[in-house]
Amino acid sequence: MSIEVENISKLYGEQKALNNISFSVNTGEIVGFLGPNGAGKSTLMKILTTYINASEGVAKVSGFNVESNKQEVQNNVGYLPEHNPLYLDMYVKEYLAFNAGIYNTSKSRINDVIQLTGLTPEAHKKIGQLSKGYRQRVGLANALLHNPSVLILDEPTTGLDPNQLVDIRHLIKNIGKDKTVFLSTHIMQEVEAICDRVIIINKGQIVADKKLKELRDDKEQTVIVEFDYRVEDAFLLKLPNVKTVKNTHDFVYEITFSTAEDMRSHVFDFAHDNELKILQLNQKNASLESLFRELTSK
């Protein structure tokens, strides 16, 4: 197991931020840690990275106890906190060299992580000159410097524009081919785009732990499609297994189907047959959204 959490609780005075939670993450998994603001996501991540101690329970990373083997845990964990701490007056390579010295990591590793995170075009700049998306890449490069086996990412896509979101999603997915990734977010689309499994926490307690495949096997799905001009709902209702059609804005439609079959190919064929151009075509995991609302609104 890459991460083991057993009966962990954390108290701040009389307030219980985490209440007796347990789960494990297998090597090579990408797991999304979902929950509303204040649910306890960041608290658990700080425990797993040895930043704070739990009040009760045991947590291990790569087999090492986070309290009694802190140095070994830190050697095995790459951490990107929610508020990415960077020295804005330092150059990208200078900042990574500084941290490589702290990690006692070979300087040759710097070019490796720059290439891995797509920082090469910006590597000659000061961090303060970079966009938010490239600053996140610097944070990820820093987390990867010592080649950890586990990556812990706290809200890694907060504040990014749509293009930056796609880039960072692809980057995390690619990194997850070789490492265990545990990332927190409250954004459903992040989990759907990146993760193999989702753990939902609410008010300090785990309320769901499911594989994404289980959720996708639901007998209902919603496809989001954007055409190059407006289409009458009546035409879209002719698609097979259609349940509802909703024009959300401009030329964007949410089409709900009552089937587990992936209906995106049918929408694509419909557009082709009617000489429509598709500007975007995505599958929305309605069951994940409804599950999240149900479990976190109680």
PDB file of C-alpha atoms in Angstrom:
ATOM      1  CA  MET A   1       0.000   0.000   0.000  1.00  0.00           C
ATOM      2  CA  SER A   2       1.218   3.533  -0.784  1.00  0.00           C
ATOM      3  CA  ILE A   3      -1.035   5.232   1.769  1.00  0.00           C
ATOM      4  CA  GLU A   4      -2.632   3.682   4.848  1.00  0.00           C
ATOM      5  CA  VAL A   5      -4.940   5.667   7.116  1.00  0.00           C
ATOM      6  CA  GLU A   6      -6.333   3.890  10.172  1.00  0.00           C
ATOM      7  CA  ASN A   7      -8.765   5.513  12.641  1.00  0.00           C
ATOM      8  CA  ILE A   8      -7.292   8.999  12.186  1.00  0.00           C
ATOM      9  CA  SER A   9      -8.864  11.863  14.154  1.00  0.00           C
ATOM     10  CA  LYS A  10      -7.719  15.469  14.489  1.00  0.00           C
ATOM     11  CA  LEU A  11      -8.985  17.908  17.080  1.00  0.00           C
ATOM     12  CA  TYR A  12      -8.496  21.665  17.177  1.00  0.00           C
ATOM     13  CA  GLY A  13      -9.615  22.457  20.683  1.00  0.00           C
ATOM     14  CA  GLU A  14     -13.074  20.941  20.902  1.00  0.00           C
ATOM     15  CA  GLN A  15     -13.620  20.947  17.134  1.00  0.00           C
ATOM     16  CA  LYS A  16     -13.087  17.627  15.340  1.00  0.00           C
ATOM     17  CA  ALA A  17     -11.632  18.320  11.911  1.00  0.00           C
ATOM     18  CA  LEU A  18     -11.264  14.570  11.238  1.00  0.00           C
ATOM     19  CA  ASN A  19     -13.368  11.933  12.953  1.00  0.00           C
ATOM     20  CA  ASN A  20     -11.993   8.370  12.994  1.00  0.00           C
ATOM     21  CA  ILE A  21     -11.364   7.958   9.249  1.00  0.00           C
ATOM     22  CA  SER A  22      -9.763   4.909   7.596  1.00  0.00           C
ATOM     23  CA  PHE A  23      -8.834   4.026   4.001  1.00  0.00           C
ATOM     24  CA  SER A  24      -5.875   2.821   1.937  1.00  0.00           C
ATOM     25  CA  VAL A  25      -4.485   3.727  -1.489  1.00  0.00           C
ATOM     26  CA  ASN A  26      -2.794   1.118  -3.658  1.00  0.00           C
ATOM     27  CA  THR A  27       0.458   1.748  -5.484  1.00  0.00           C
ATOM     28  CA  GLY A  28      -0.204   3.357  -8.880  1.00  0.00           C
ATOM     29  CA  GLU A  29      -3.712   4.637  -8.116  1.00  0.00           C
ATOM     30  CA  ILE A  30      -4.881   8.193  -8.804  1.00  0.00           C
ATOM     31  CA  VAL A  31      -7.390   8.952  -6.058  1.00  0.00           C
ATOM     32  CA  GLY A  32      -9.529  12.076  -5.797  1.00  0.00           C
ATOM     33  CA  PHE A  33     -10.271  13.315  -2.279  1.00  0.00           C
ATOM     34  CA  LEU A  34     -13.559  15.200  -2.628  1.00  0.00           C
ATOM     35  CA  GLY A  35     -15.430  17.330  -0.160  1.00  0.00           C
ATOM     36  CA  PRO A  36     -16.918  20.775   0.463  1.00  0.00           C
ATOM     37  CA  ASN A  37     -14.794  23.560   1.916  1.00  0.00           C
ATOM     38  CA  GLY A  38     -13.959  22.859   5.552  1.00  0.00           C
ATOM     39  CA  ALA A  39     -14.597  19.109   5.252  1.00  0.00           C
ATOM     40  CA  GLY A  40     -11.099  18.165   6.467  1.00  0.00           C
ATOM     41  CA  LYS A  41      -9.257  17.554   3.172  1.00  0.00           C
ATOM     42  CA  SER A  42      -6.272  19.826   3.814  1.00  0.00           C
ATOM     43  CA  THR A  43      -5.998  18.660   7.424  1.00  0.00           C
ATOM     44  CA  LEU A  44      -5.537  15.047   6.335  1.00  0.00           C
ATOM     45  CA  MET A  45      -2.998  16.032   3.698  1.00  0.00           C
ATOM     46  CA  LYS A  46      -0.961  17.927   6.286  1.00  0.00           C
ATOM     47  CA  ILE A  47      -0.965  14.788   8.455  1.00  0.00           C
ATOM     48  CA  LEU A  48       0.150  12.572   5.556  1.00  0.00           C
ATOM     49  CA  THR A  49       3.015  14.967   4.737  1.00  0.00           C
ATOM     50  CA  THR A  50       4.127  15.136   8.429  1.00  0.00           C
ATOM     51  CA  TYR A  51       3.304  18.862   8.633  1.00  0.00           C
ATOM     52  CA  ILE A  52       0.990  18.249  11.610  1.00  0.00           C
ATOM     53  CA  ASN A  53       0.323  15.255  13.862  1.00  0.00           C
ATOM     54  CA  ALA A  54      -2.998  13.455  14.212  1.00  0.00           C
ATOM     55  CA  SER A  55      -4.744  13.470  17.581  1.00  0.00           C
ATOM     56  CA  GLU A  56      -5.539   9.763  17.289  1.00  0.00           C
ATOM     57  CA  GLY A  57      -4.882   6.889  14.885  1.00  0.00           C
ATOM     58  CA  VAL A  58      -2.071   5.744  12.617  1.00  0.00           C
ATOM     59  CA  ALA A  59      -1.102   6.863   9.101  1.00  0.00           C
ATOM     60  CA  LYS A  60       1.625   5.402   6.888  1.00  0.00           C
ATOM     61  CA  VAL A  61       3.081   6.445   3.547  1.00  0.00           C
ATOM     62  CA  SER A  62       5.099   3.872   1.584  1.00  0.00           C
ATOM     63  CA  GLY A  63       5.089   1.749   4.734  1.00  0.00           C
ATOM     64  CA  PHE A  64       6.562   4.486   6.980  1.00  0.00           C
ATOM     65  CA  ASN A  65       4.702   5.889   9.993  1.00  0.00           C
ATOM     66  CA  VAL A  66       4.088   9.630   9.540  1.00  0.00           C
ATOM     67  CA  GLU A  67       4.918  10.366  13.184  1.00  0.00           C
ATOM     68  CA  SER A  68       7.773   8.002  14.017  1.00  0.00           C
ATOM     69  CA  ASN A  69       9.448   7.939  10.567  1.00  0.00           C
ATOM     70  CA  LYS A  70       9.022  11.532   9.395  1.00  0.00           C
ATOM     71  CA  GLN A  71      12.257  11.735   7.407  1.00  0.00           C
ATOM     72  CA  GLU A  72      11.495   8.549   5.469  1.00  0.00           C
ATOM     73  CA  VAL A  73       7.951   9.778   4.721  1.00  0.00           C
ATOM     74  CA  GLN A  74       9.282  13.111   3.457  1.00  0.00           C
ATOM     75  CA  ASN A  75      11.744  11.260   1.211  1.00  0.00           C
ATOM     76  CA  ASN A  76       8.858   9.333  -0.353  1.00  0.00           C
ATOM     77  CA  VAL A  77       6.308  12.158  -0.709  1.00  0.00           C
ATOM     78  CA  GLY A  78       6.058  15.015  -3.184  1.00  0.00           C
ATOM     79  CA  TYR A  79       3.664  17.689  -1.885  1.00  0.00           C
ATOM     80  CA  LEU A  80       1.960  20.582  -3.638  1.00  0.00           C
ATOM     81  CA  PRO A  81       0.002  22.594  -1.033  1.00  0.00           C
ATOM     82  CA  GLU A  82      -3.146  24.540  -1.862  1.00  0.00           C
ATOM     83  CA  HIS A  83      -1.283  27.869  -1.696  1.00  0.00           C
ATOM     84  CA  ASN A  84       1.810  27.077  -3.755  1.00  0.00           C
ATOM     85  CA  PRO A  85       4.739  28.742  -1.888  1.00  0.00           C
ATOM     86  CA  LEU A  86       7.218  30.173  -4.398  1.00  0.00           C
ATOM     87  CA  TYR A  87      10.027  32.741  -4.316  1.00  0.00           C
ATOM     88  CA  LEU A  88       8.823  35.077  -7.054  1.00  0.00           C
ATOM     89  CA  ASP A  89      12.174  36.888  -7.415  1.00  0.00           C
ATOM     90  CA  MET A  90      14.036  33.669  -8.180  1.00  0.00           C
ATOM     91  CA  TYR A  91      14.494  32.209 -11.647  1.00  0.00           C
ATOM     92  CA  VAL A  92      12.837  28.847 -12.311  1.00  0.00           C
ATOM     93  CA  LYS A  93      16.129  26.934 -12.488  1.00  0.00           C
ATOM     94  CA  GLU A  94      17.519  28.871  -9.539  1.00  0.00           C
ATOM     95  CA  TYR A  95      14.508  27.966  -7.386  1.00  0.00           C
ATOM     96  CA  LEU A  96      14.691  24.289  -8.350  1.00  0.00           C
ATOM     97  CA  ALA A  97      18.461  24.237  -7.713  1.00  0.00           C
ATOM     98  CA  PHE A  98      17.856  25.748  -4.275  1.00  0.00           C
ATOM     99  CA  ASN A  99      15.361  22.999  -3.425  1.00  0.00           C
ATOM    100  CA  ALA A 100      17.543  20.294  -4.946  1.00  0.00           C
ATOM    101  CA  GLY A 101      20.181  21.325  -2.421  1.00  0.00           C
ATOM    102  CA  ILE A 102      17.673  20.940   0.422  1.00  0.00           C
ATOM    103  CA  TYR A 103      16.678  17.491  -0.841  1.00  0.00           C
ATOM    104  CA  ASN A 104      20.347  16.617  -1.465  1.00  0.00           C
ATOM    105  CA  THR A 105      19.263  15.661  -4.979  1.00  0.00           C
ATOM    106  CA  SER A 106      21.541  15.614  -8.019  1.00  0.00           C
ATOM    107  CA  LYS A 107      21.420  18.855 -10.032  1.00  0.00           C
ATOM    108  CA  SER A 108      20.912  16.731 -13.159  1.00  0.00           C
ATOM    109  CA  ARG A 109      17.397  16.051 -11.888  1.00  0.00           C
ATOM    110  CA  ILE A 110      16.463  19.720 -12.467  1.00  0.00           C
ATOM    111  CA  ASN A 111      16.405  19.421 -16.259  1.00  0.00           C
ATOM    112  CA  ASP A 112      14.475  16.153 -15.953  1.00  0.00           C
ATOM    113  CA  VAL A 113      11.595  17.726 -14.001  1.00  0.00           C
ATOM    114  CA  ILE A 114      11.597  20.853 -16.184  1.00  0.00           C
ATOM    115  CA  GLN A 115      11.087  18.656 -19.236  1.00  0.00           C
ATOM    116  CA  LEU A 116       8.563  16.401 -17.479  1.00  0.00           C
ATOM    117  CA  THR A 117       6.362  19.330 -16.410  1.00  0.00           C
ATOM    118  CA  GLY A 118       6.594  21.247 -19.697  1.00  0.00           C
ATOM    119  CA  LEU A 119       8.519  24.166 -18.197  1.00  0.00           C
ATOM    120  CA  THR A 120      11.234  24.291 -20.868  1.00  0.00           C
ATOM    121  CA  PRO A 121       9.898  27.427 -22.686  1.00  0.00           C
ATOM    122  CA  GLU A 122       9.703  29.370 -19.388  1.00  0.00           C
ATOM    123  CA  ALA A 123      12.736  27.968 -17.546  1.00  0.00           C
ATOM    124  CA  HIS A 124      14.836  31.102 -18.169  1.00  0.00           C
ATOM    125  CA  LYS A 125      12.290  33.441 -16.522  1.00  0.00           C
ATOM    126  CA  LYS A 126      11.750  34.647 -12.994  1.00  0.00           C
ATOM    127  CA  ILE A 127       8.837  32.880 -11.287  1.00  0.00           C
ATOM    128  CA  GLY A 128       7.088  36.228 -10.794  1.00  0.00           C
ATOM    129  CA  GLN A 129       6.884  36.603 -14.582  1.00  0.00           C
ATOM    130  CA  LEU A 130       5.007  33.322 -15.032  1.00  0.00           C
ATOM    131  CA  SER A 131       1.261  32.756 -15.430  1.00  0.00           C
ATOM    132  CA  LYS A 132      -0.660  30.926 -12.719  1.00  0.00           C
ATOM    133  CA  GLY A 133      -0.593  27.749 -14.805  1.00  0.00           C
ATOM    134  CA  TYR A 134       3.188  27.815 -15.169  1.00  0.00           C
ATOM    135  CA  ARG A 135       3.610  28.615 -11.469  1.00  0.00           C
ATOM    136  CA  GLN A 136       1.645  25.436 -10.731  1.00  0.00           C
ATOM    137  CA  ARG A 137       4.031  23.589 -13.028  1.00  0.00           C
ATOM    138  CA  VAL A 138       6.959  24.955 -11.007  1.00  0.00           C
ATOM    139  CA  GLY A 139       5.267  23.664  -7.837  1.00  0.00           C
ATOM    140  CA  LEU A 140       4.808  20.238  -9.432  1.00  0.00           C
ATOM    141  CA  ALA A 141       8.406  20.216 -10.677  1.00  0.00           C
ATOM    142  CA  ASN A 142       9.575  21.004  -7.148  1.00  0.00           C
ATOM    143  CA  ALA A 143       7.387  18.205  -5.725  1.00  0.00           C
ATOM    144  CA  LEU A 144       8.966  15.776  -8.213  1.00  0.00           C
ATOM    145  CA  LEU A 145      12.604  16.818  -7.678  1.00  0.00           C
ATOM    146  CA  HIS A 146      13.496  13.993  -5.305  1.00  0.00           C
ATOM    147  CA  ASN A 147      11.585  11.440  -7.423  1.00  0.00           C
ATOM    148  CA  PRO A 148       9.019  10.513  -4.744  1.00  0.00           C
ATOM    149  CA  SER A 149       6.819   7.428  -5.023  1.00  0.00           C
ATOM    150  CA  VAL A 150       3.713   9.298  -3.786  1.00  0.00           C
ATOM    151  CA  LEU A 151       2.372  12.689  -4.913  1.00  0.00           C
ATOM    152  CA  ILE A 152      -0.016  14.569  -2.623  1.00  0.00           C
ATOM    153  CA  LEU A 153      -1.688  17.519  -4.351  1.00  0.00           C
ATOM    154  CA  ASP A 154      -3.987  19.924  -2.504  1.00  0.00           C
ATOM    155  CA  GLU A 155      -6.367  21.732  -4.905  1.00  0.00           C
ATOM    156  CA  PRO A 156      -3.806  21.657  -7.766  1.00  0.00           C
ATOM    157  CA  THR A 157      -6.055  23.422 -10.323  1.00  0.00           C
ATOM    158  CA  THR A 158      -7.502  26.242  -8.198  1.00  0.00           C
ATOM    159  CA  GLY A 159      -7.593  29.567 -10.041  1.00  0.00           C
ATOM    160  CA  LEU A 160      -6.543  28.237 -13.444  1.00  0.00           C
ATOM    161  CA  ASP A 161      -8.213  29.280 -16.689  1.00  0.00           C
ATOM    162  CA  PRO A 162      -9.778  26.554 -18.923  1.00  0.00           C
ATOM    163  CA  ASN A 163      -6.649  26.097 -21.070  1.00  0.00           C
ATOM    164  CA  GLN A 164      -4.399  25.863 -18.018  1.00  0.00           C
ATOM    165  CA  LEU A 165      -6.842  23.380 -16.446  1.00  0.00           C
ATOM    166  CA  VAL A 166      -6.557  21.025 -19.405  1.00  0.00           C
ATOM    167  CA  ASP A 167      -2.744  21.270 -19.396  1.00  0.00           C
ATOM    168  CA  ILE A 168      -2.413  20.538 -15.667  1.00  0.00           C
ATOM    169  CA  ARG A 169      -4.935  17.671 -15.883  1.00  0.00           C
ATOM    170  CA  HIS A 170      -2.915  16.019 -18.661  1.00  0.00           C
ATOM    171  CA  LEU A 171       0.277  16.575 -16.702  1.00  0.00           C
ATOM    172  CA  ILE A 172      -1.080  14.959 -13.517  1.00  0.00           C
ATOM    173  CA  LYS A 173      -2.548  12.063 -15.495  1.00  0.00           C
ATOM    174  CA  ASN A 174       0.816  11.487 -17.165  1.00  0.00           C
ATOM    175  CA  ILE A 175       2.711  11.625 -13.859  1.00  0.00           C
ATOM    176  CA  GLY A 176       0.194   9.150 -12.416  1.00  0.00           C
ATOM    177  CA  LYS A 177       1.417   6.463 -14.830  1.00  0.00           C
ATOM    178  CA  ASP A 178       4.511   6.000 -12.650  1.00  0.00           C
ATOM    179  CA  LYS A 179       3.444   7.278  -9.216  1.00  0.00           C
ATOM    180  CA  THR A 180       0.626   7.091  -6.711  1.00  0.00           C
ATOM    181  CA  VAL A 181      -1.334  10.361  -6.774  1.00  0.00           C
ATOM    182  CA  PHE A 182      -3.643  11.539  -3.985  1.00  0.00           C
ATOM    183  CA  LEU A 183      -5.282  14.854  -4.818  1.00  0.00           C
ATOM    184  CA  SER A 184      -7.903  16.915  -3.047  1.00  0.00           C
ATOM    185  CA  THR A 185     -10.507  18.982  -4.828  1.00  0.00           C
ATOM    186  CA  HIS A 186     -14.127  20.051  -4.620  1.00  0.00           C
ATOM    187  CA  ILE A 187     -14.482  20.125  -8.424  1.00  0.00           C
ATOM    188  CA  MET A 188     -16.304  17.121  -9.921  1.00  0.00           C
ATOM    189  CA  GLN A 189     -14.743  17.538 -13.360  1.00  0.00           C
ATOM    190  CA  GLU A 190     -11.240  17.167 -11.909  1.00  0.00           C
ATOM    191  CA  VAL A 191     -12.057  13.752 -10.492  1.00  0.00           C
ATOM    192  CA  GLU A 192     -13.739  12.606 -13.705  1.00  0.00           C
ATOM    193  CA  ALA A 193     -10.855  13.797 -15.880  1.00  0.00           C
ATOM    194  CA  ILE A 194      -7.966  12.499 -13.771  1.00  0.00           C
ATOM    195  CA  CYS A 195      -8.879   9.888 -11.172  1.00  0.00           C
ATOM    196  CA  ASP A 196      -9.436   6.140 -10.941  1.00  0.00           C
ATOM    197  CA  ARG A 197     -11.254   6.368  -7.622  1.00  0.00           C
ATOM    198  CA  VAL A 198     -13.007   8.923  -5.435  1.00  0.00           C
ATOM    199  CA  ILE A 199     -13.173   9.293  -1.657  1.00  0.00           C
ATOM    200  CA  ILE A 200     -15.773  11.786  -0.415  1.00  0.00           C
ATOM    201  CA  ILE A 201     -15.391  13.394   3.006  1.00  0.00           C
ATOM    202  CA  ASN A 202     -17.969  15.521   4.815  1.00  0.00           C
ATOM    203  CA  LYS A 203     -17.634  17.125   8.243  1.00  0.00           C
ATOM    204  CA  GLY A 204     -14.508  15.117   8.999  1.00  0.00           C
ATOM    205  CA  GLN A 205     -15.948  11.707   8.083  1.00  0.00           C
ATOM    206  CA  ILE A 206     -15.654   9.552   4.961  1.00  0.00           C
ATOM    207  CA  VAL A 207     -19.101   9.183   3.426  1.00  0.00           C
ATOM    208  CA  ALA A 208     -18.170   7.385   0.167  1.00  0.00           C
ATOM    209  CA  ASP A 209     -15.258   5.457  -1.334  1.00  0.00           C
ATOM    210  CA  LYS A 210     -15.892   4.269  -4.904  1.00  0.00           C
ATOM    211  CA  LYS A 211     -14.123   3.419  -8.130  1.00  0.00           C
ATOM    212  CA  LEU A 212     -15.031   5.839 -10.921  1.00  0.00           C
ATOM    213  CA  LYS A 213     -15.924   2.858 -13.091  1.00  0.00           C
ATOM    214  CA  GLU A 214     -18.686   1.932 -10.622  1.00  0.00           C
ATOM    215  CA  LEU A 215     -20.181   5.381 -10.985  1.00  0.00           C
ATOM    216  CA  ARG A 216     -19.846   5.361 -14.774  1.00  0.00           C
ATOM    217  CA  ASP A 217     -21.709   2.069 -14.969  1.00  0.00           C
ATOM    218  CA  ASP A 218     -24.866   3.890 -13.913  1.00  0.00           C
ATOM    219  CA  LYS A 219     -27.815   3.482 -16.316  1.00  0.00           C
ATOM    220  CA  GLU A 220     -27.963   7.214 -16.998  1.00  0.00           C
ATOM    221  CA  GLN A 221     -25.458   9.639 -18.494  1.00  0.00           C
ATOM    222  CA  THR A 222     -25.277  13.241 -19.643  1.00  0.00           C
ATOM    223  CA  VAL A 223     -23.341  14.362 -22.708  1.00  0.00           C
ATOM    224  CA  ILE A 224     -22.353  18.012 -23.074  1.00  0.00           C
ATOM    225  CA  VAL A 225     -22.022  19.104 -26.693  1.00  0.00           C
ATOM    226  CA  GLU A 226     -21.382  22.470 -28.328  1.00  0.00           C
ATOM    227  CA  PHE A 227     -22.307  22.956 -31.990  1.00  0.00           C
ATOM    228  CA  ASP A 228     -21.373  25.818 -34.297  1.00  0.00           C
ATOM    229  CA  TYR A 229     -24.982  27.034 -34.406  1.00  0.00           C
ATOM    230  CA  ARG A 230     -28.298  26.513 -32.650  1.00  0.00           C
ATOM    231  CA  VAL A 231     -30.144  23.217 -33.036  1.00  0.00           C
ATOM    232  CA  GLU A 232     -33.812  22.666 -32.246  1.00  0.00           C
ATOM    233  CA  ASP A 233     -34.398  20.450 -29.234  1.00  0.00           C
ATOM    234  CA  ALA A 234     -36.829  18.367 -31.285  1.00  0.00           C
ATOM    235  CA  PHE A 235     -33.996  17.216 -33.555  1.00  0.00           C
ATOM    236  CA  LEU A 236     -31.791  16.151 -30.621  1.00  0.00           C
ATOM    237  CA  LEU A 237     -34.717  14.274 -29.063  1.00  0.00           C
ATOM    238  CA  LYS A 238     -34.579  11.917 -32.065  1.00  0.00           C
ATOM    239  CA  LEU A 239     -31.265  10.496 -30.818  1.00  0.00           C
ATOM    240  CA  PRO A 240     -31.580   6.956 -29.376  1.00  0.00           C
ATOM    241  CA  ASN A 241     -32.233   6.593 -25.625  1.00  0.00           C
ATOM    242  CA  VAL A 242     -32.672  10.346 -25.106  1.00  0.00           C
ATOM    243  CA  LYS A 243     -34.302  11.304 -21.838  1.00  0.00           C
ATOM    244  CA  THR A 244     -33.974  15.115 -21.783  1.00  0.00           C
ATOM    245  CA  VAL A 245     -32.364  17.898 -23.821  1.00  0.00           C
ATOM    246  CA  LYS A 246     -31.354  21.223 -22.241  1.00  0.00           C
ATOM    247  CA  ASN A 247     -29.865  24.239 -24.030  1.00  0.00           C
ATOM    248  CA  THR A 248     -27.642  25.594 -21.214  1.00  0.00           C
ATOM    249  CA  HIS A 249     -26.268  28.641 -23.065  1.00  0.00           C
ATOM    250  CA  ASP A 250     -25.482  29.782 -26.608  1.00  0.00           C
ATOM    251  CA  PHE A 251     -24.966  26.613 -28.685  1.00  0.00           C
ATOM    252  CA  VAL A 252     -24.191  24.298 -25.739  1.00  0.00           C
ATOM    253  CA  TYR A 253     -26.577  21.421 -24.950  1.00  0.00           C
ATOM    254  CA  GLU A 254     -26.799  18.904 -22.110  1.00  0.00           C
ATOM    255  CA  ILE A 255     -28.344  15.692 -23.428  1.00  0.00           C
ATOM    256  CA  THR A 256     -29.307  13.048 -20.870  1.00  0.00           C
ATOM    257  CA  PHE A 257     -29.561   9.442 -22.038  1.00  0.00           C
ATOM    258  CA  SER A 258     -31.151   6.508 -20.200  1.00  0.00           C
ATOM    259  CA  THR A 259     -28.410   3.965 -21.019  1.00  0.00           C
ATOM    260  CA  ALA A 260     -24.963   2.918 -19.804  1.00  0.00           C
ATOM    261  CA  GLU A 261     -23.651   2.864 -23.402  1.00  0.00           C
ATOM    262  CA  ASP A 262     -21.291   5.743 -24.216  1.00  0.00           C
ATOM    263  CA  MET A 263     -23.494   7.914 -26.448  1.00  0.00           C
ATOM    264  CA  ARG A 264     -20.844  10.362 -27.631  1.00  0.00           C
ATOM    265  CA  SER A 265     -20.324   8.445 -30.883  1.00  0.00           C
ATOM    266  CA  HIS A 266     -24.064   8.745 -31.621  1.00  0.00           C
ATOM    267  CA  VAL A 267     -23.938  12.513 -31.038  1.00  0.00           C
ATOM    268  CA  PHE A 268     -20.895  12.733 -33.317  1.00  0.00           C
ATOM    269  CA  ASP A 269     -22.685  10.775 -36.062  1.00  0.00           C
ATOM    270  CA  PHE A 270     -25.763  13.005 -35.644  1.00  0.00           C
ATOM    271  CA  ALA A 271     -23.620  16.103 -36.147  1.00  0.00           C
ATOM    272  CA  HIS A 272     -21.913  14.616 -39.202  1.00  0.00           C
ATOM    273  CA  ASP A 273     -25.211  13.590 -40.817  1.00  0.00           C
ATOM    274  CA  ASN A 274     -26.659  17.069 -40.255  1.00  0.00           C
ATOM    275  CA  GLU A 275     -23.527  18.958 -41.377  1.00  0.00           C
ATOM    276  CA  LEU A 276     -22.892  20.375 -37.905  1.00  0.00           C
ATOM    277  CA  LYS A 277     -19.474  21.133 -36.461  1.00  0.00           C
ATOM    278  CA  ILE A 278     -18.814  19.978 -32.890  1.00  0.00           C
ATOM    279  CA  LEU A 279     -16.767  22.477 -30.858  1.00  0.00           C
ATOM    280  CA  GLN A 280     -16.755  20.365 -27.671  1.00  0.00           C
ATOM    281  CA  LEU A 281     -18.047  16.928 -26.709  1.00  0.00           C
ATOM    282  CA  ASN A 282     -17.754  15.658 -23.124  1.00  0.00           C
ATOM    283  CA  GLN A 283     -19.409  13.100 -20.909  1.00  0.00           C
ATOM    284  CA  LYS A 284     -20.695  14.448 -17.598  1.00  0.00           C
ATOM    285  CA  ASN A 285     -20.832  11.978 -14.737  1.00  0.00           C
ATOM    286  CA  ALA A 286     -24.245  12.873 -13.385  1.00  0.00           C
ATOM    287  CA  SER A 287     -24.135  10.117 -10.786  1.00  0.00           C
ATOM    288  CA  LEU A 288     -20.980  11.573  -9.185  1.00  0.00           C
ATOM    289  CA  GLU A 289     -22.555  15.014  -8.894  1.00  0.00           C
ATOM    290  CA  SER A 290     -25.780  13.657  -7.455  1.00  0.00           C
ATOM    291  CA  LEU A 291     -23.882  11.406  -5.040  1.00  0.00           C
ATOM    292  CA  PHE A 292     -21.765  14.334  -3.858  1.00  0.00           C
ATOM    293  CA  ARG A 293     -24.808  16.557  -3.317  1.00  0.00           C
ATOM    294  CA  GLU A 294     -26.678  13.823  -1.510  1.00  0.00           C
ATOM    295  CA  LEU A 295     -23.839  12.972   0.844  1.00  0.00           C
ATOM    296  CA  THR A 296     -22.576  16.480   1.608  1.00  0.00           C
ATOM    297  CA  SER A 297     -25.860  18.350   1.982  1.00  0.00           C
ATOM    298  CA  LYS A 298     -27.111  16.321   4.954  1.00  0.00           C
TER     299      LYS A 298
END
